[in-house]
XYZ file of C-alpha atoms in Angstrom:
557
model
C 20.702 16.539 -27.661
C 18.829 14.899 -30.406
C 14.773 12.919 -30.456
C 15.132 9.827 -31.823
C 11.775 8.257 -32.907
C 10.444 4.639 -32.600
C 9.383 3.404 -35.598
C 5.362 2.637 -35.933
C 3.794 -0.905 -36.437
C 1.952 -1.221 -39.564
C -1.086 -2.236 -38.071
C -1.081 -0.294 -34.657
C -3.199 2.578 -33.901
C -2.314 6.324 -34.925
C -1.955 7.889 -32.246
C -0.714 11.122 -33.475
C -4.057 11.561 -35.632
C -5.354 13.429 -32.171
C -3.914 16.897 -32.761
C -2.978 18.424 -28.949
C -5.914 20.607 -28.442
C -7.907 17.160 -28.367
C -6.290 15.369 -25.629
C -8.882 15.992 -22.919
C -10.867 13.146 -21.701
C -14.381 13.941 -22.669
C -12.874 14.296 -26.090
C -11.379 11.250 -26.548
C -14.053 9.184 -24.516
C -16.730 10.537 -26.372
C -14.976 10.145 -30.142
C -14.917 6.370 -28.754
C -18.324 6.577 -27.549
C -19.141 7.688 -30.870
C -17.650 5.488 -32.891
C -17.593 1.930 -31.614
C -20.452 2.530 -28.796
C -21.210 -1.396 -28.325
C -17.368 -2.494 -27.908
C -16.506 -3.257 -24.300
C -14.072 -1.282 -22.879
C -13.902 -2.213 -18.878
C -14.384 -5.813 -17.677
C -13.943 -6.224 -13.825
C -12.611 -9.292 -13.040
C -13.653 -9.620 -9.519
C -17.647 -8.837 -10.021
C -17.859 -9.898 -14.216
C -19.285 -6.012 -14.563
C -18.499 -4.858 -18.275
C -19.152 -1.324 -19.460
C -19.223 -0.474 -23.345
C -17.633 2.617 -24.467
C -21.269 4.037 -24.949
C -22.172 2.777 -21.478
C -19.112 4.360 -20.017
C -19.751 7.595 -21.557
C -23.492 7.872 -20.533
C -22.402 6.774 -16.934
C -19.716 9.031 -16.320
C -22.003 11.912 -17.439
C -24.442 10.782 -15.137
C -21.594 10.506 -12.039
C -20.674 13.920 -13.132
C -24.113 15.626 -13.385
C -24.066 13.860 -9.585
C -20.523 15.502 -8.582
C -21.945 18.494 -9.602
C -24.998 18.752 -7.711
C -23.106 17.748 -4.242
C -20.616 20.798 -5.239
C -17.870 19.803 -7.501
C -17.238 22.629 -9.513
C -14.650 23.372 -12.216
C -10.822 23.593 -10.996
C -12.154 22.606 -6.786
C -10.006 19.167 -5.992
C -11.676 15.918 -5.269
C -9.726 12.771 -3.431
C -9.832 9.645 -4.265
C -9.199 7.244 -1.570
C -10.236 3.874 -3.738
C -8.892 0.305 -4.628
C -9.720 -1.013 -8.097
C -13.240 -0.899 -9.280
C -15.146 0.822 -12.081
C -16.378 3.256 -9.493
C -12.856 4.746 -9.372
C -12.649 5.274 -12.884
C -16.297 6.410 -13.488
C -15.640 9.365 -10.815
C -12.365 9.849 -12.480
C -13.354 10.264 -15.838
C -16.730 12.166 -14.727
C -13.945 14.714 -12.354
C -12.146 15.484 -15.631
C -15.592 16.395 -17.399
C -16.448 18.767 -15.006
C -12.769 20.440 -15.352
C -12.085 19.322 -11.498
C -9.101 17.679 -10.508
C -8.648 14.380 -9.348
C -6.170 13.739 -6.153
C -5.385 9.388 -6.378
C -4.952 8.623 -2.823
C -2.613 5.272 -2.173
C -5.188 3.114 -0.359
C -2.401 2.412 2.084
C -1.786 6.090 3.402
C -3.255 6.313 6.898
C -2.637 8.832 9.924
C 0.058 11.585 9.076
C 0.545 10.666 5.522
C -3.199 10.442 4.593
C -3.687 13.680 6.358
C -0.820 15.473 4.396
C -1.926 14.279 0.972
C -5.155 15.455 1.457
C -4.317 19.080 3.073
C -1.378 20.023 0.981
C -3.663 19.081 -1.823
C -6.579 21.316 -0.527
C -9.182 18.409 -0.976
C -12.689 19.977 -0.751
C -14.101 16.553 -1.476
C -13.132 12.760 -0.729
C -14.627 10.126 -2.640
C -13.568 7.004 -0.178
C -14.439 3.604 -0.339
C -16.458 2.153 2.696
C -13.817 -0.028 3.885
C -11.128 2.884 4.002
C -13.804 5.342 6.066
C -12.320 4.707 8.867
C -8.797 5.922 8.449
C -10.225 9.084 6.888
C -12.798 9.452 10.043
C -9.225 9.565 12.118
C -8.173 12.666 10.060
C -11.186 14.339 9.485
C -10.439 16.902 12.380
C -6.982 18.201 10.569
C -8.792 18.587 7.253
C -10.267 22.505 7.613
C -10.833 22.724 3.347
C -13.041 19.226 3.532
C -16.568 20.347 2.858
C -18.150 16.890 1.295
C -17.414 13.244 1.229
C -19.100 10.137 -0.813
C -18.723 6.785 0.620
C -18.847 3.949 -2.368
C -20.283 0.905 -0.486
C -19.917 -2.719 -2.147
C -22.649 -3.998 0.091
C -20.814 -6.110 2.606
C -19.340 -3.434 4.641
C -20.968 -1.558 7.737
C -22.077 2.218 8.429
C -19.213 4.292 7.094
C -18.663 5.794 11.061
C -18.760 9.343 8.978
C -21.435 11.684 10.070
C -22.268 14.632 8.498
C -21.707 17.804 10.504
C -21.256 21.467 10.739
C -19.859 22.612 7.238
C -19.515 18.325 6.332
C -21.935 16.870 3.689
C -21.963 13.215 3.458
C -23.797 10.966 1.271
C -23.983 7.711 -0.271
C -21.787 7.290 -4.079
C -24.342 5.553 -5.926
C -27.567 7.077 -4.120
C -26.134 10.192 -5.466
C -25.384 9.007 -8.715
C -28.840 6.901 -9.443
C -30.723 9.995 -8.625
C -29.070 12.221 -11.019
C -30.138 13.035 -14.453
C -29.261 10.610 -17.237
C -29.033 13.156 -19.705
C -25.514 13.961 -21.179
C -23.081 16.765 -18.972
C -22.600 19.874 -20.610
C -20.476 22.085 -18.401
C -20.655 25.990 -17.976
C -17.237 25.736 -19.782
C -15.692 23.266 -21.683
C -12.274 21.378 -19.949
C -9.491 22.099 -22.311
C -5.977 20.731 -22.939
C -3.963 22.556 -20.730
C -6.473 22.397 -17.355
C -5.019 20.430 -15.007
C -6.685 17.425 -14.624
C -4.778 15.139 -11.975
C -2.395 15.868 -9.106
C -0.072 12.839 -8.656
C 1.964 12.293 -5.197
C 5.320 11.305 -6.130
C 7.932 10.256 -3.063
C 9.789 13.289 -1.658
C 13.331 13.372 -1.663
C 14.687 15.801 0.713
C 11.333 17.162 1.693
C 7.505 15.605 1.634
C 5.950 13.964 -0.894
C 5.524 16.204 -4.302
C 2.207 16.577 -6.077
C 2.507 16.633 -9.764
C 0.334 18.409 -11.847
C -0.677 17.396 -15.280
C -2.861 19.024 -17.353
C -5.446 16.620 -19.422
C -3.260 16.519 -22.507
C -0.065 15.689 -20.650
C -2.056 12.920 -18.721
C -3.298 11.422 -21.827
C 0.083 11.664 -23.410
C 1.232 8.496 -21.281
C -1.271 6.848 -24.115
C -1.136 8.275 -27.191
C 2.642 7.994 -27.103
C 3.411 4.422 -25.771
C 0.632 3.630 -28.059
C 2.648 5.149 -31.183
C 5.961 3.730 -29.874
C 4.768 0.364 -28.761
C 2.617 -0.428 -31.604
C -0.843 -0.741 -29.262
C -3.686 -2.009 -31.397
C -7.921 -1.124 -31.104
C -8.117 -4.758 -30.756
C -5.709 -5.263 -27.596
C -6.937 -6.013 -24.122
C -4.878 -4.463 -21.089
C -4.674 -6.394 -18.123
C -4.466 -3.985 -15.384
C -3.679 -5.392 -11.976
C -1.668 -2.297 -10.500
C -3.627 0.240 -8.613
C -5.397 2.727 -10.100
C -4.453 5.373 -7.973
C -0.799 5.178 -9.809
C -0.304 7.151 -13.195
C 1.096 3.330 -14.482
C -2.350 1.317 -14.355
C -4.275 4.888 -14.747
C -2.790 6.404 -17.397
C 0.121 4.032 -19.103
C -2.199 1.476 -19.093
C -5.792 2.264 -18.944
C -4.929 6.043 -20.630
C -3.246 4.161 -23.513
C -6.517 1.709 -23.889
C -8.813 4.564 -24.192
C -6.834 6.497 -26.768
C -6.779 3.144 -28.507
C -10.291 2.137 -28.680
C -8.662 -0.930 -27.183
C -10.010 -3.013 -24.165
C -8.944 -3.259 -20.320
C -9.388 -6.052 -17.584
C -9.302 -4.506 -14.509
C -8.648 -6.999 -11.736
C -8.467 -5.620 -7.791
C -4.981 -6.285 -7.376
C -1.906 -8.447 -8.729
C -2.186 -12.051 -7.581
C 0.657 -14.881 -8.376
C -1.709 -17.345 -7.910
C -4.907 -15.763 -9.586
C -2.325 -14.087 -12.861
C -2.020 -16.706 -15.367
C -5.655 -17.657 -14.522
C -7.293 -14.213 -15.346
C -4.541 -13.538 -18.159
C -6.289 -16.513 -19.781
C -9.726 -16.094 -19.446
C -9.868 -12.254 -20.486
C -7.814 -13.183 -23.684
C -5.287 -10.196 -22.358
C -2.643 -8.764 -24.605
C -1.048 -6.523 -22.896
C 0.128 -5.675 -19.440
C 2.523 -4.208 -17.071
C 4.944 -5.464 -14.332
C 6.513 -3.018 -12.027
C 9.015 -4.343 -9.562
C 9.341 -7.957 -8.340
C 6.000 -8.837 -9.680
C 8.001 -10.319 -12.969
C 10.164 -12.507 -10.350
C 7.524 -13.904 -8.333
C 6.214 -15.126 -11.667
C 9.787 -16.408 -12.864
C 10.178 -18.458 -9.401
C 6.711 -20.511 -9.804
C 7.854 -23.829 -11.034
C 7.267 -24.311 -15.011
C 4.775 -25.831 -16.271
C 3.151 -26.902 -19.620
C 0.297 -24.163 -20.146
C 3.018 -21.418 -19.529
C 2.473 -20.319 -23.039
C -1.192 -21.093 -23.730
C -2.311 -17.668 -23.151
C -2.832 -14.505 -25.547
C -0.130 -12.022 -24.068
C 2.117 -10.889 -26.618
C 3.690 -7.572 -25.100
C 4.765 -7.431 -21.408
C 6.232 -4.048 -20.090
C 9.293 -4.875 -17.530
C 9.926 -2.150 -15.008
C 13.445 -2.660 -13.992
C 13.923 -5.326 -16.543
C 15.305 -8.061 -15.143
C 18.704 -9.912 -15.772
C 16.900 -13.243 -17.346
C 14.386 -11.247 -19.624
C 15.305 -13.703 -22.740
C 14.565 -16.771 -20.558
C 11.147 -15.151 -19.359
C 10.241 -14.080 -22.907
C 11.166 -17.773 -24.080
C 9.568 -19.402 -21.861
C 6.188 -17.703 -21.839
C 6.278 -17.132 -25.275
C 5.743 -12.696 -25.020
C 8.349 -10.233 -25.478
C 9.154 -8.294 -23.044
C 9.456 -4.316 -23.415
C 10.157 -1.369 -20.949
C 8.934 2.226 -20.443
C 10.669 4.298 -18.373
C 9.420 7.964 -17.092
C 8.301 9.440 -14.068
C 5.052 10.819 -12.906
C 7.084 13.987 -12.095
C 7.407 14.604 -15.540
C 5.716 11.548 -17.660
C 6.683 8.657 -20.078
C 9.593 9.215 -22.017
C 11.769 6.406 -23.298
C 10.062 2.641 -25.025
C 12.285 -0.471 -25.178
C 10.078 -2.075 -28.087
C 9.058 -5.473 -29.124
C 11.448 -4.712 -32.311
C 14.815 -3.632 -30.694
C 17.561 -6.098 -30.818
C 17.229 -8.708 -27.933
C 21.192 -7.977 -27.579
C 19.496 -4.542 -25.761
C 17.257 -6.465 -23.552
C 17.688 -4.226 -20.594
C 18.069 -1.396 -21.619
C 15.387 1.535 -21.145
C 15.014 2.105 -25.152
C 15.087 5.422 -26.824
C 13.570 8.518 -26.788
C 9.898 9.072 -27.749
C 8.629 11.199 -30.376
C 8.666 14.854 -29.398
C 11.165 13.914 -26.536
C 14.176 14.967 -26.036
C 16.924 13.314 -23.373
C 20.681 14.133 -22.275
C 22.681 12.880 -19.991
C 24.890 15.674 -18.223
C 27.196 16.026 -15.682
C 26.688 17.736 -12.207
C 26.906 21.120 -14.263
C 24.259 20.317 -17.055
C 27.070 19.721 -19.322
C 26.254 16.743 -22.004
C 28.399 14.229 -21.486
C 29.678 11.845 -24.319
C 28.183 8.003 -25.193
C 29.302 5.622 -22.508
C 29.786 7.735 -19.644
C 27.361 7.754 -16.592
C 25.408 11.234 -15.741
C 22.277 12.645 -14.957
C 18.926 11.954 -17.015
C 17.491 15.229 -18.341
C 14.359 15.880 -19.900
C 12.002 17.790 -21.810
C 9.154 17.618 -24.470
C 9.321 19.467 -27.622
C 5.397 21.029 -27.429
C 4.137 22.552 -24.365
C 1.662 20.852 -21.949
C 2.955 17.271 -22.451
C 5.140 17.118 -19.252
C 4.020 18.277 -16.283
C 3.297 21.675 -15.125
C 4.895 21.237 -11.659
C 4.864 20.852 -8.149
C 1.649 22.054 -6.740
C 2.377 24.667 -3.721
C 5.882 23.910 -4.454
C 7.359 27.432 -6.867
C 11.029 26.540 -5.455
C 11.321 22.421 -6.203
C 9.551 23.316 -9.310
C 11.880 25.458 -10.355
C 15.053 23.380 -8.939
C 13.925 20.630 -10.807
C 13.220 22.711 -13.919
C 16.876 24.290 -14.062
C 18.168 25.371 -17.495
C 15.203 24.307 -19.276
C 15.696 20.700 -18.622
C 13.732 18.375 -16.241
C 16.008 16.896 -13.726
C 15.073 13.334 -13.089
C 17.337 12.705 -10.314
C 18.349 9.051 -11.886
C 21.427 8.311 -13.356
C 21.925 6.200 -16.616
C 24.103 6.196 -19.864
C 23.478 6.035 -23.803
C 25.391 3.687 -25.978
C 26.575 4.688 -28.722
C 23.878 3.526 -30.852
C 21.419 5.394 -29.064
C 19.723 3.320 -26.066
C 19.849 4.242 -22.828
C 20.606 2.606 -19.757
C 19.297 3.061 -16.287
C 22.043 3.238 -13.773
C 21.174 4.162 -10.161
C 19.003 7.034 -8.697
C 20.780 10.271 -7.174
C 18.069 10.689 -5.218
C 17.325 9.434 -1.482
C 14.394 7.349 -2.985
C 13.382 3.696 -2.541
C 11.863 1.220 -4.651
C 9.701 -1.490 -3.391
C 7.532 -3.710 -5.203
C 6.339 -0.872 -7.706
C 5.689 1.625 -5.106
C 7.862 4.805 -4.821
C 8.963 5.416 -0.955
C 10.435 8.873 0.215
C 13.222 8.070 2.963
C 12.558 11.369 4.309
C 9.037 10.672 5.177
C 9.770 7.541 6.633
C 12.686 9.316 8.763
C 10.207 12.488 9.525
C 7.617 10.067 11.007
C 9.662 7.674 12.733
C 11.351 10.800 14.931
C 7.940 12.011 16.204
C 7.900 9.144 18.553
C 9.424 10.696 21.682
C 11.441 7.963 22.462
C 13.555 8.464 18.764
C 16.660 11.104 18.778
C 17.792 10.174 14.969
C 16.850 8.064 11.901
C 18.512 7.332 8.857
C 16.364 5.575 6.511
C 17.347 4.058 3.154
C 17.397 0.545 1.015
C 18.662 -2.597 0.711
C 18.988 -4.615 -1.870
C 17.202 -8.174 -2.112
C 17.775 -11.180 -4.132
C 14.321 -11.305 -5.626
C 15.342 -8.070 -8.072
C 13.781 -5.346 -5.214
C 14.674 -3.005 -2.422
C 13.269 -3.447 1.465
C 13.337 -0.469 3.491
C 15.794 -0.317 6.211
C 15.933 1.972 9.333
C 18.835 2.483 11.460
C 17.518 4.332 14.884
C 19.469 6.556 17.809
C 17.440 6.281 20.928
C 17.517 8.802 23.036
C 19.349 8.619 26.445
C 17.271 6.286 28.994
C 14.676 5.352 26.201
C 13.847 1.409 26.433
C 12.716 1.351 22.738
C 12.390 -1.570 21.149
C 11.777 -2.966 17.189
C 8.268 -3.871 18.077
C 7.411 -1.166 19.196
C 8.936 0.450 16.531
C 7.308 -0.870 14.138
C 4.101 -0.365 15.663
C 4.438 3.569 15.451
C 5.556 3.410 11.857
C 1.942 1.433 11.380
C 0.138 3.732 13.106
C 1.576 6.604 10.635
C 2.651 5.624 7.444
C 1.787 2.755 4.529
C 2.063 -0.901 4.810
C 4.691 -0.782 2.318
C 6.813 1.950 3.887
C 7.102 -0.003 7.442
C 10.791 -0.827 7.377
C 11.546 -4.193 7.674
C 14.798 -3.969 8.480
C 15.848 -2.135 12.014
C 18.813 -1.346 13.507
C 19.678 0.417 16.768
C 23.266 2.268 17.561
C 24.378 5.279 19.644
C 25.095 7.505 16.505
C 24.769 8.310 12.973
C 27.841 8.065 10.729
C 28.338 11.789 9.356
C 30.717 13.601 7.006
C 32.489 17.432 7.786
C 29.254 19.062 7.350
C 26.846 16.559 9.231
C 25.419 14.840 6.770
C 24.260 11.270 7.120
C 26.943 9.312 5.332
C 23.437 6.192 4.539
C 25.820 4.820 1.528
C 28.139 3.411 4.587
C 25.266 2.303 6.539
C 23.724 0.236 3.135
C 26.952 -1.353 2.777
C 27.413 -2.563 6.331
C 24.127 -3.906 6.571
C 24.088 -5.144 2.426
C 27.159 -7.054 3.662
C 25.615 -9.353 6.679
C 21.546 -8.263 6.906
C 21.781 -10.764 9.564
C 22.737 -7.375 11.998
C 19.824 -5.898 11.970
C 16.160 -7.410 13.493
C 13.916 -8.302 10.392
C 10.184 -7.965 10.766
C 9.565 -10.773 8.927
C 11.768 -13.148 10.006
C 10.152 -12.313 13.692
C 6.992 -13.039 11.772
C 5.502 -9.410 12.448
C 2.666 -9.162 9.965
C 1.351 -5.963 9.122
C -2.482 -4.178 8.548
C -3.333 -3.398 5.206
């Protein structure tokens, strides 16, 4: 079970000159702030806001001396329910200076999922955007720990509809934060490397949705090590169009910037038609695709200024089958960088691998070490197909667990290896290959989507007796979410209505598009849901099932 490491660009940044008792973010913001304090570090594309790394640093002490005041103490957990903005990474960055911990919310979660995140999390303070107060005004009631709650207003929305009450403070973000002191944060005690900083929500498997603790130095780890393997430079610019409230745009991306003393261009969302556009104009780099998002580039029809832009590295997550023909014709190369906020970043396909591996998920990392074993942790040889296992060679660069979760932690954790749950191979020269996922997870369009949860929710409607949930392929490089339902006796269910429960309960993105109704479940000896049977029927003629889009149902965001 050997680490192979990826060899260093001459003229990338070092990023193994921070020794591991410096990875917290104060640390590393204020070494930056320190030493290039007039260099830009965050442009938002949508407003043309820019913050310097001195203006950054001054701010976020000034959000945290805020936090503090309204009750955010050191180790209490603070939501954020937030799209893209430098808001969200202000209170982010000031959370982590007061030795709080940060809870990302995905700004689709409404109803039972929004609630869940937030209790099993033991929130005691949401920081929610304006135009997402109303989904967490629905919940408020099932949220006993929730003592405060800062609404960030852009200017164009309404009154928030959330009033303070008995044992609820509410106030107003940037009310709070103009009339704190400007003078720097010094907390009662210093954050260190191994506090946890952020608790991540990964999809559940066979249960609810996990939340992953990392500690500050695992968190920045995402940075300092794709910066070593990728060859990141101070003067790159990361174009971040995935949402901050995923470790990839927070902590791959904008994480690897800051450990850089690079630059990032932080635009609301990704956009087909606004991408090339803002690629241009911010003179980006660097940036990251996650799902489809490199297709619907592919399919726009080809034009002259495909390569008159500045992008030279391009991280492809799955990479897909014409990478060559994308890198040609856009004049990049294409990388990949696979991990999982369970446990973090572990393996970098690099701009200096042979193009012959294009597709492949790289090596190992520095410090990492991978096998690929058998259903008994045995290693099994080059070439044959087993489970990825994981772990880091110092202590607090992986994660420290499940929070409120001693048994999966330790299930995952078996033998002293992390158990990704994905299955892949390694060649014999080294580079590994993602195969398939052993676990009842589905991917769409970036976003991680626990089957479970989608089945748990769609069998509290009262006219549902079963649900077996699970994806389906697509031609675009991408899973959809299909749901095959058993009505109960007499019910007069129906897709649309459905549909409109899942809405009600769940994220946009886990709504299934595909539905199918039929008396029963296919099951093996010990009554368990046989779904691979059910994905090939329905792989093999979709046409069998209703499709929400081809009924043109449109869903709320």
């Amino acid at each position: 079970m050997k680490t192979q490491a990826v060899a260093l660009e001459p003229h990338a940044v070092n990023a193994q000159s921070y020794a591991l008792q410096e990875l917290t973010f104060p640390q590393v913001l204020a070494r930056w702030a320190q030493r290039s304090p007039h260099k830009v570090f965050l442009t938002e594309t949508a407003s043309g806001r820019s913050f310097t790394y001195g203006e950054l640093n001054a701010w976020t002490d000034r959000v945290a001396h805020a936090l503090a005041g309204f009750g955010v103490s050191r180790g209490s957990h603070v939501g954020l329910l937030m799209g893209n903005s430098a808001e969200h990474l202000a209170a982010f960055l000031a959370i982590s200076k007061i030795g709080a911990v940060s809870v990302p919310v995905n700004t689709a979660a409404r109803g039972e999922l929004l609630r869940y995140y937030l209790a099993q999390s033991d929130c005691e303070t949401v920081i929610v955007d304006a135009a997402l107060a109303a989904r967490l005004q629905e919940v408020l009631g099932e949220l006993p720990l929730l003592r405060r709650v800062l609404v960030l207003r852009t200017g164009e929305e309404g009154e928030s509809g959330i009033e303070p009450g008995a044992g609820m403070a509410v106030a107003d973000f940037h009310a709070l934060v103009d009339a704190a002191p400007a003078a720097a944060f010094v907390p009662p005690v210093q954050p260190r490397f191994c506090d946890l900083v952020l608790i991540a929500y990964t999809s559940g498997t066979t249960g609810p949705s996990k939340g992953s603790m990392l500690s500050q130095a695992a968190a920045l780890t995402y940075g300092t090590s794709a910066a070593e393997a990728q060859g990141y430079r101070a003067s790159d610019i990361f174009y971040v169009c995935l949402p901050l409230f995923h470790n990839n745009a927070l902590l791959a991306a904008t994480g690897a910037a800051l450990v850089c003393g690079a630059s990032v261009v932080m635009s609301r969302r990704f956009s087909v038609s606004r991408f090339w556009g803002e690629i241009r104009e911010s003179q980006a780099t660097i940036t990251n695709f996650l799902g489809a998002m490199s297709s619907f580039l592919w399919s726009q029809p080809p034009s002259p200024a495909d390569t008159d832009h500045c992008l030279r590295l391009v991280s492809m997550a799955p990479t897909p089958k014409y990478a060559a023909e994308f890198e040609q014709r856009f004049g990049l190369r294409a990388m990949n960088n696979y991990g999982l906020s369970d446990y973090g970043m572990v393996t970098s396909f690099t701009q200096w691998d042979p193009r012959d591996k294009l597709g492949s998920i790289g090596r190992p990392r520095r410090g990492v070490q991978i096998a690929i074993v058998d259903d008994d942790d045995l290693e099994l040889a080059p070439g044959e197909v087993g489970e990825m296992v994981l772990r880091f060679d110092d202590p607090w660069r992986g994660t420290m667990g499940y929070y409120k979760m001693p048994e999966a932690t330790l299930n995952s954790r078996r033998n002293l290896w992390f158990h990704t749950g994905d299955r892949g191979m390694q060649d014999a020269d080294g580079y590994l290959y993602f195969v398939d996922r052993k676990k009842d997870c589905i991917r769409r369009r970036g976003e991680n989507i626990s089957a479970f949860e989608v089945e748990q929710i769609i069998c509290t409607h009262p006219d549902v007796a079963d649900a077996a949930v699970f994806p389906v392929a697509t031609p675009a490089n991408d899973e959809e979410v299909a749901a095959v339902i058993v009505a109960k006796p007499g019910a007069s269910l129906d897709e649309l209505q459905l549909v409109e429960h899942c809405q009600r309960n769940m994220a946009y993105f886990m709504v299934p598009r595909y539905v199918q109704f039929r008396a029963s479940l296919p099951t093996t000896m010990s009554q368990k849901v046989e779904k691979f049977k059910l994905r090939q029927e329905l792989e093999a003629g979709l046409s069998q099932a209703w499709d929400r889009e081809a009924a043109g149902v449109v869903l709320a965001r």
